[in-house]
mmCIF file of C-alpha atoms in Angstrom:
data_model
loop_
_atom_site.group_PDB
_atom_site.id
_atom_site.type_symbol
_atom_site.label_atom_id
_atom_site.label_comp_id
_atom_site.label_asym_id
_atom_site.label_seq_id
_atom_site.Cartn_x
_atom_site.Cartn_y
_atom_site.Cartn_z
ATOM 1 C CA MET A 29 124.684 123.946 -130.904
ATOM 2 C CA VAL A 30 124.101 126.034 -127.808
ATOM 3 C CA LYS A 31 128.196 126.492 -126.954
ATOM 4 C CA LEU A 32 128.449 127.293 -130.907
ATOM 5 C CA SER A 33 125.532 129.674 -131.130
ATOM 6 C CA ARG A 34 127.131 131.726 -128.352
ATOM 7 C CA SER A 35 130.331 131.314 -130.284
ATOM 8 C CA VAL A 36 129.169 132.842 -133.601
ATOM 9 C CA GLU A 37 127.670 135.570 -131.026
ATOM 10 C CA ALA A 38 131.163 136.131 -129.368
ATOM 11 C CA ILE A 39 132.888 136.469 -132.735
ATOM 12 C CA SER A 40 129.823 138.904 -134.018
ATOM 13 C CA GLU A 41 130.704 141.035 -131.222
ATOM 14 C CA GLU A 42 134.590 141.430 -132.101
ATOM 15 C CA ILE A 43 133.517 142.029 -135.401
ATOM 16 C CA VAL A 44 131.392 144.487 -134.858
ATOM 17 C CA MET A 45 133.481 146.235 -132.658
ATOM 18 C CA THR A 46 136.501 145.990 -135.649
ATOM 19 C CA LEU A 47 133.975 147.605 -138.010
ATOM 20 C CA HIS A 48 132.300 150.098 -135.611
ATOM 21 C CA LYS A 49 134.264 153.467 -137.258
ATOM 22 C CA GLY A 50 133.521 152.092 -141.097
ATOM 23 C CA VAL A 51 130.076 151.289 -140.841
ATOM 24 C CA GLU A 52 126.967 153.173 -140.014
ATOM 25 C CA ASP A 53 125.126 151.743 -136.171
ATOM 26 C CA ASP A 54 121.413 150.931 -138.162
ATOM 27 C CA GLN A 55 124.072 148.541 -140.710
ATOM 28 C CA LEU A 56 125.867 147.111 -137.775
ATOM 29 C CA GLY A 57 123.073 146.258 -136.470
ATOM 30 C CA GLN A 58 121.373 144.823 -139.249
ATOM 31 C CA TYR A 59 124.470 143.124 -139.521
ATOM 32 C CA TYR A 60 123.986 141.837 -135.979
ATOM 33 C CA ARG A 61 121.151 140.505 -135.804
ATOM 34 C CA ARG A 62 121.646 138.201 -139.210
ATOM 35 C CA THR A 63 124.069 136.867 -137.849
ATOM 36 C CA MET A 64 122.288 135.432 -134.582
ATOM 37 C CA ALA A 65 119.785 134.388 -137.347
ATOM 38 C CA ILE A 66 121.905 132.579 -138.854
ATOM 39 C CA ALA A 67 123.363 131.528 -135.973
ATOM 40 C CA ASP A 68 120.306 130.103 -134.083
ATOM 41 C CA ARG A 69 119.324 128.223 -137.991
ATOM 42 C CA LEU A 70 122.147 126.101 -137.805
ATOM 43 C CA GLY A 71 121.478 122.421 -137.416
ATOM 44 C CA LYS A 72 118.132 122.869 -138.539
ATOM 45 C CA SER A 73 117.246 123.930 -141.968
ATOM 46 C CA LEU A 74 120.990 125.672 -142.170
ATOM 47 C CA SER A 75 123.626 123.186 -143.032
ATOM 48 C CA PHE A 76 125.893 124.630 -141.203
ATOM 49 C CA LYS A 77 129.229 122.659 -143.595
ATOM 50 C CA ASP A 78 126.861 125.012 -146.607
ATOM 51 C CA VAL A 79 127.307 128.534 -143.788
ATOM 52 C CA MET A 80 130.914 128.412 -143.537
ATOM 53 C CA GLU A 81 131.879 127.516 -146.894
ATOM 54 C CA MET A 82 129.596 130.103 -148.213
ATOM 55 C CA LEU A 83 130.941 132.872 -146.020
ATOM 56 C CA GLN A 84 134.213 132.454 -146.858
ATOM 57 C CA ARG A 85 133.639 132.889 -150.755
ATOM 58 C CA ILE A 86 132.252 136.061 -148.922
ATOM 59 C CA HIS A 87 135.698 137.372 -147.411
ATOM 60 C CA ASP A 88 136.798 135.721 -150.584
ATOM 61 C CA GLY A 89 135.292 138.445 -151.886
ATOM 62 C CA GLU A 90 133.966 135.825 -154.577
ATOM 63 C CA PHE A 91 130.161 137.590 -154.785
ATOM 64 C CA GLY A 92 129.487 137.347 -158.312
ATOM 65 C CA GLN A 93 130.081 134.005 -157.697
ATOM 66 C CA LEU A 94 126.851 133.323 -154.971
ATOM 67 C CA GLY A 95 124.659 133.728 -158.483
ATOM 68 C CA VAL A 96 120.863 135.273 -157.956
ATOM 69 C CA PRO A 97 118.920 133.887 -154.021
ATOM 70 C CA VAL A 98 116.457 130.512 -155.110
ATOM 71 C CA ASN A 99 114.114 130.784 -152.041
ATOM 72 C CA ILE A 100 112.500 127.076 -151.773
ATOM 73 C CA ILE A 101 110.597 126.011 -149.446
ATOM 74 C CA ASP A 102 110.580 122.910 -148.786
ATOM 75 C CA CYS A 103 105.666 122.377 -149.062
ATOM 76 C CA ASP A 104 106.142 118.602 -147.981
ATOM 77 C CA ALA A 105 107.891 119.324 -144.598
ATOM 78 C CA ASN A 106 106.634 118.508 -141.566
ATOM 79 C CA PRO A 107 105.108 121.250 -140.067
ATOM 80 C CA PHE A 108 106.040 123.249 -136.673
ATOM 81 C CA ILE A 109 103.760 122.919 -134.164
ATOM 82 C CA PRO A 110 104.004 124.841 -131.324
ATOM 83 C CA ASP A 111 104.105 124.038 -127.531
ATOM 84 C CA GLY A 112 100.968 121.292 -126.563
ATOM 85 C CA TRP A 113 99.253 121.435 -129.969
ATOM 86 C CA LYS A 114 98.676 118.551 -133.097
ATOM 87 C CA VAL A 115 98.804 119.337 -136.003
ATOM 88 C CA GLU A 116 95.057 117.860 -138.117
ATOM 89 C CA GLU A 117 95.235 118.557 -141.460
ATOM 90 C CA HIS A 118 98.841 119.253 -143.116
ATOM 91 C CA ARG A 119 98.075 119.383 -146.999
ATOM 92 C CA TYR A 120 102.084 118.670 -148.798
ATOM 93 C CA GLY A 121 102.045 120.812 -151.901
ATOM 94 C CA GLY A 122 106.129 120.170 -152.353
ATOM 95 C CA PRO A 123 108.899 122.627 -153.259
ATOM 96 C CA PHE A 124 107.872 126.185 -153.615
ATOM 97 C CA LYS A 125 109.822 128.912 -155.117
ATOM 98 C CA TRP A 126 109.188 132.458 -153.288
ATOM 99 C CA ASP A 127 107.699 134.556 -155.255
ATOM 100 C CA THR A 128 104.973 137.091 -154.393
ATOM 101 C CA ALA A 129 103.776 136.709 -158.478
ATOM 102 C CA GLN A 130 103.088 133.243 -157.615
ATOM 103 C CA VAL A 131 100.709 133.959 -154.499
ATOM 104 C CA GLN A 132 96.846 134.753 -154.169
ATOM 105 C CA LEU A 133 95.528 136.901 -150.717
ATOM 106 C CA PHE A 134 91.660 135.108 -151.751
ATOM 107 C CA LEU A 135 88.589 136.893 -149.099
ATOM 108 C CA ALA A 136 85.282 134.559 -149.501
ATOM 109 C CA GLU A 137 82.512 135.573 -150.193
ATOM 110 C CA GLY A 138 81.010 134.698 -146.980
ATOM 111 C CA GLN A 139 83.887 137.629 -145.883
ATOM 112 C CA GLN A 140 83.059 140.274 -148.134
ATOM 113 C CA ASN A 141 81.628 143.880 -147.912
ATOM 114 C CA GLY A 142 81.398 143.267 -144.612
ATOM 115 C CA LYS A 143 80.198 140.039 -143.621
ATOM 116 C CA THR A 144 81.572 137.256 -141.022
ATOM 117 C CA MET A 145 81.788 133.980 -142.113
ATOM 118 C CA ASP A 146 82.274 130.546 -140.062
ATOM 119 C CA GLY A 147 85.575 129.101 -139.983
ATOM 120 C CA ASN A 148 84.561 125.864 -140.438
ATOM 121 C CA ARG A 149 82.889 126.557 -143.156
ATOM 122 C CA LEU A 150 85.827 128.884 -144.264
ATOM 123 C CA ARG A 151 87.443 125.955 -144.724
ATOM 124 C CA LYS A 152 85.501 124.125 -146.904
ATOM 125 C CA ASP A 153 85.355 126.304 -149.818
ATOM 126 C CA LEU A 154 89.030 126.383 -149.325
ATOM 127 C CA ALA A 155 88.951 123.101 -149.462
ATOM 128 C CA GLY A 156 89.683 122.772 -153.304
ATOM 129 C CA LYS A 157 91.941 125.568 -153.250
ATOM 130 C CA PRO A 158 95.899 125.871 -153.751
ATOM 131 C CA VAL A 159 95.834 127.461 -149.529
ATOM 132 C CA LEU A 160 99.774 127.046 -148.662
ATOM 133 C CA ASN A 161 100.632 125.874 -145.811
ATOM 134 C CA ALA A 162 102.182 125.893 -142.892
ATOM 135 C CA ASN A 163 106.102 126.364 -143.969
ATOM 136 C CA VAL A 164 105.710 128.676 -145.049
ATOM 137 C CA LEU A 165 104.832 131.601 -143.095
ATOM 138 C CA ASP A 166 108.206 129.692 -141.291
ATOM 139 C CA TYR A 167 110.108 130.398 -144.011
ATOM 140 C CA LEU A 168 108.817 134.196 -144.497
ATOM 141 C CA LEU A 169 108.403 134.757 -140.437
ATOM 142 C CA ALA A 170 112.606 133.050 -141.073
ATOM 143 C CA ASN A 171 113.720 135.258 -143.640
ATOM 144 C CA PRO A 172 110.998 138.637 -143.173
ATOM 145 C CA HIS A 173 112.743 141.074 -146.059
ATOM 146 C CA LEU A 174 111.065 138.628 -148.473
ATOM 147 C CA ILE A 175 107.622 139.596 -147.247
ATOM 148 C CA PRO A 176 106.517 142.668 -149.432
ATOM 149 C CA GLU A 177 105.577 145.996 -147.597
ATOM 150 C CA GLU A 178 101.766 145.821 -148.665
ATOM 151 C CA TRP A 179 101.587 143.021 -146.219
ATOM 152 C CA LYS A 180 101.135 145.470 -143.386
ATOM 153 C CA GLY A 181 98.105 145.483 -142.315
ATOM 154 C CA LYS A 182 96.184 142.692 -143.647
ATOM 155 C CA THR A 183 96.122 139.301 -141.884
ATOM 156 C CA ILE A 184 97.598 136.741 -144.127
ATOM 157 C CA PHE A 185 96.841 132.854 -143.152
ATOM 158 C CA PHE A 186 98.033 129.663 -144.257
ATOM 159 C CA TRP A 187 95.679 127.608 -144.740
ATOM 160 C CA GLY A 188 96.586 124.280 -145.356
ATOM 161 C CA THR A 189 97.808 123.732 -141.544
ATOM 162 C CA VAL A 190 95.092 123.018 -139.758
ATOM 163 C CA TYR A 191 96.199 122.767 -136.338
ATOM 164 C CA ARG A 192 93.829 122.196 -132.619
ATOM 165 C CA ASP A 193 95.901 124.595 -130.139
ATOM 166 C CA SER A 194 96.594 122.880 -126.304
ATOM 167 C CA ASP A 195 92.426 123.621 -125.737
ATOM 168 C CA GLY A 196 91.268 121.036 -127.675
ATOM 169 C CA TYR A 197 90.662 123.862 -130.475
ATOM 170 C CA LEU A 198 91.431 123.756 -134.071
ATOM 171 C CA CYS A 199 93.360 126.491 -135.707
ATOM 172 C CA VAL A 200 94.753 128.132 -138.391
ATOM 173 C CA ARG A 201 98.214 130.465 -137.666
ATOM 174 C CA CYS A 202 98.757 133.309 -139.210
ATOM 175 C CA LEU A 203 101.612 135.983 -140.641
ATOM 176 C CA ARG A 204 101.331 139.821 -139.349
ATOM 177 C CA TRP A 205 102.815 143.000 -138.683
ATOM 178 C CA ASN A 206 102.711 143.448 -134.982
ATOM 179 C CA GLY A 207 104.165 147.819 -136.003
ATOM 180 C CA ASP A 208 107.653 146.376 -135.093
ATOM 181 C CA ARG A 209 108.473 143.217 -136.675
ATOM 182 C CA TRP A 210 106.885 140.193 -138.557
ATOM 183 C CA ASP A 211 105.160 138.130 -136.338
ATOM 184 C CA TRP A 212 102.504 134.652 -136.521
ATOM 185 C CA ASP A 213 99.221 134.402 -134.172
ATOM 186 C CA TYR A 214 96.085 132.289 -134.630
ATOM 187 C CA HIS A 215 91.769 132.851 -135.254
ATOM 188 C CA TRP A 216 89.531 129.731 -134.199
ATOM 189 C CA LEU A 217 87.498 128.351 -136.807
ATOM 190 C CA GLY A 218 84.898 128.244 -134.365
ATOM 191 C CA TYR A 219 84.625 132.598 -134.776
ATOM 192 C CA GLY A 220 83.921 134.876 -137.180
ATOM 193 C CA TRP A 221 86.402 135.617 -140.252
ATOM 194 C CA LEU A 222 85.912 138.727 -141.361
ATOM 195 C CA ASP A 223 86.839 141.360 -144.060
ATOM 196 C CA ASP A 224 90.502 141.200 -143.311
ATOM 197 C CA ASN A 225 91.490 137.692 -142.737
ATOM 198 C CA LEU A 226 92.798 136.301 -145.898
ATOM 199 C CA ALA A 227 93.373 133.038 -147.025
ATOM 200 C CA ALA A 228 97.459 132.875 -148.359
ATOM 201 C CA LEU A 229 96.594 130.714 -152.347
ATOM 202 C CA ARG A 230 99.036 129.617 -154.715
ATOM 203 C CA ALA A 231 98.165 131.849 -158.033
ATOM 204 C CA SER A 232 97.158 129.131 -160.472
#
């Protein structure tokens, strides 16, 4: 897979050099970053055969036959686990078709009006709610163009997956804009949760 990724990178560089006279620099940059992201996902969440077939159809000018992309997230898959971490709880949720209209950003009463809420208590409050798991977080990180612009400035937690970090503390991963790109972070349950620590739920 490393050799394959390097091969894709080499081909991409050749294409960039060839197209440089007819395409704007920012467009070339976007193309190159997307190509590298695809190469990194080959054999993981993307099928090499499917990618090559799609590229061939694009090459042949069959844009109209590609159809509208449907972003289905497998919430029944095992979640990504950072090095040294363990999964304490993972709520399976079946296939989830990404649509921002189907996502609710929830704030518990104990977090409102400047109040701070203990994370363990918040976890209990969310126990009966349709929280999204970390599979959605990682899908969005792999497809940042799907993330709404209005989410910038918010910290969005995916309580469907609770981890235990390398030091033994329970934590939940979150999505945030770091000023340059979308990234993930985490917060310990034993700490206070503020009014900007929103939980991502499936909208009812």
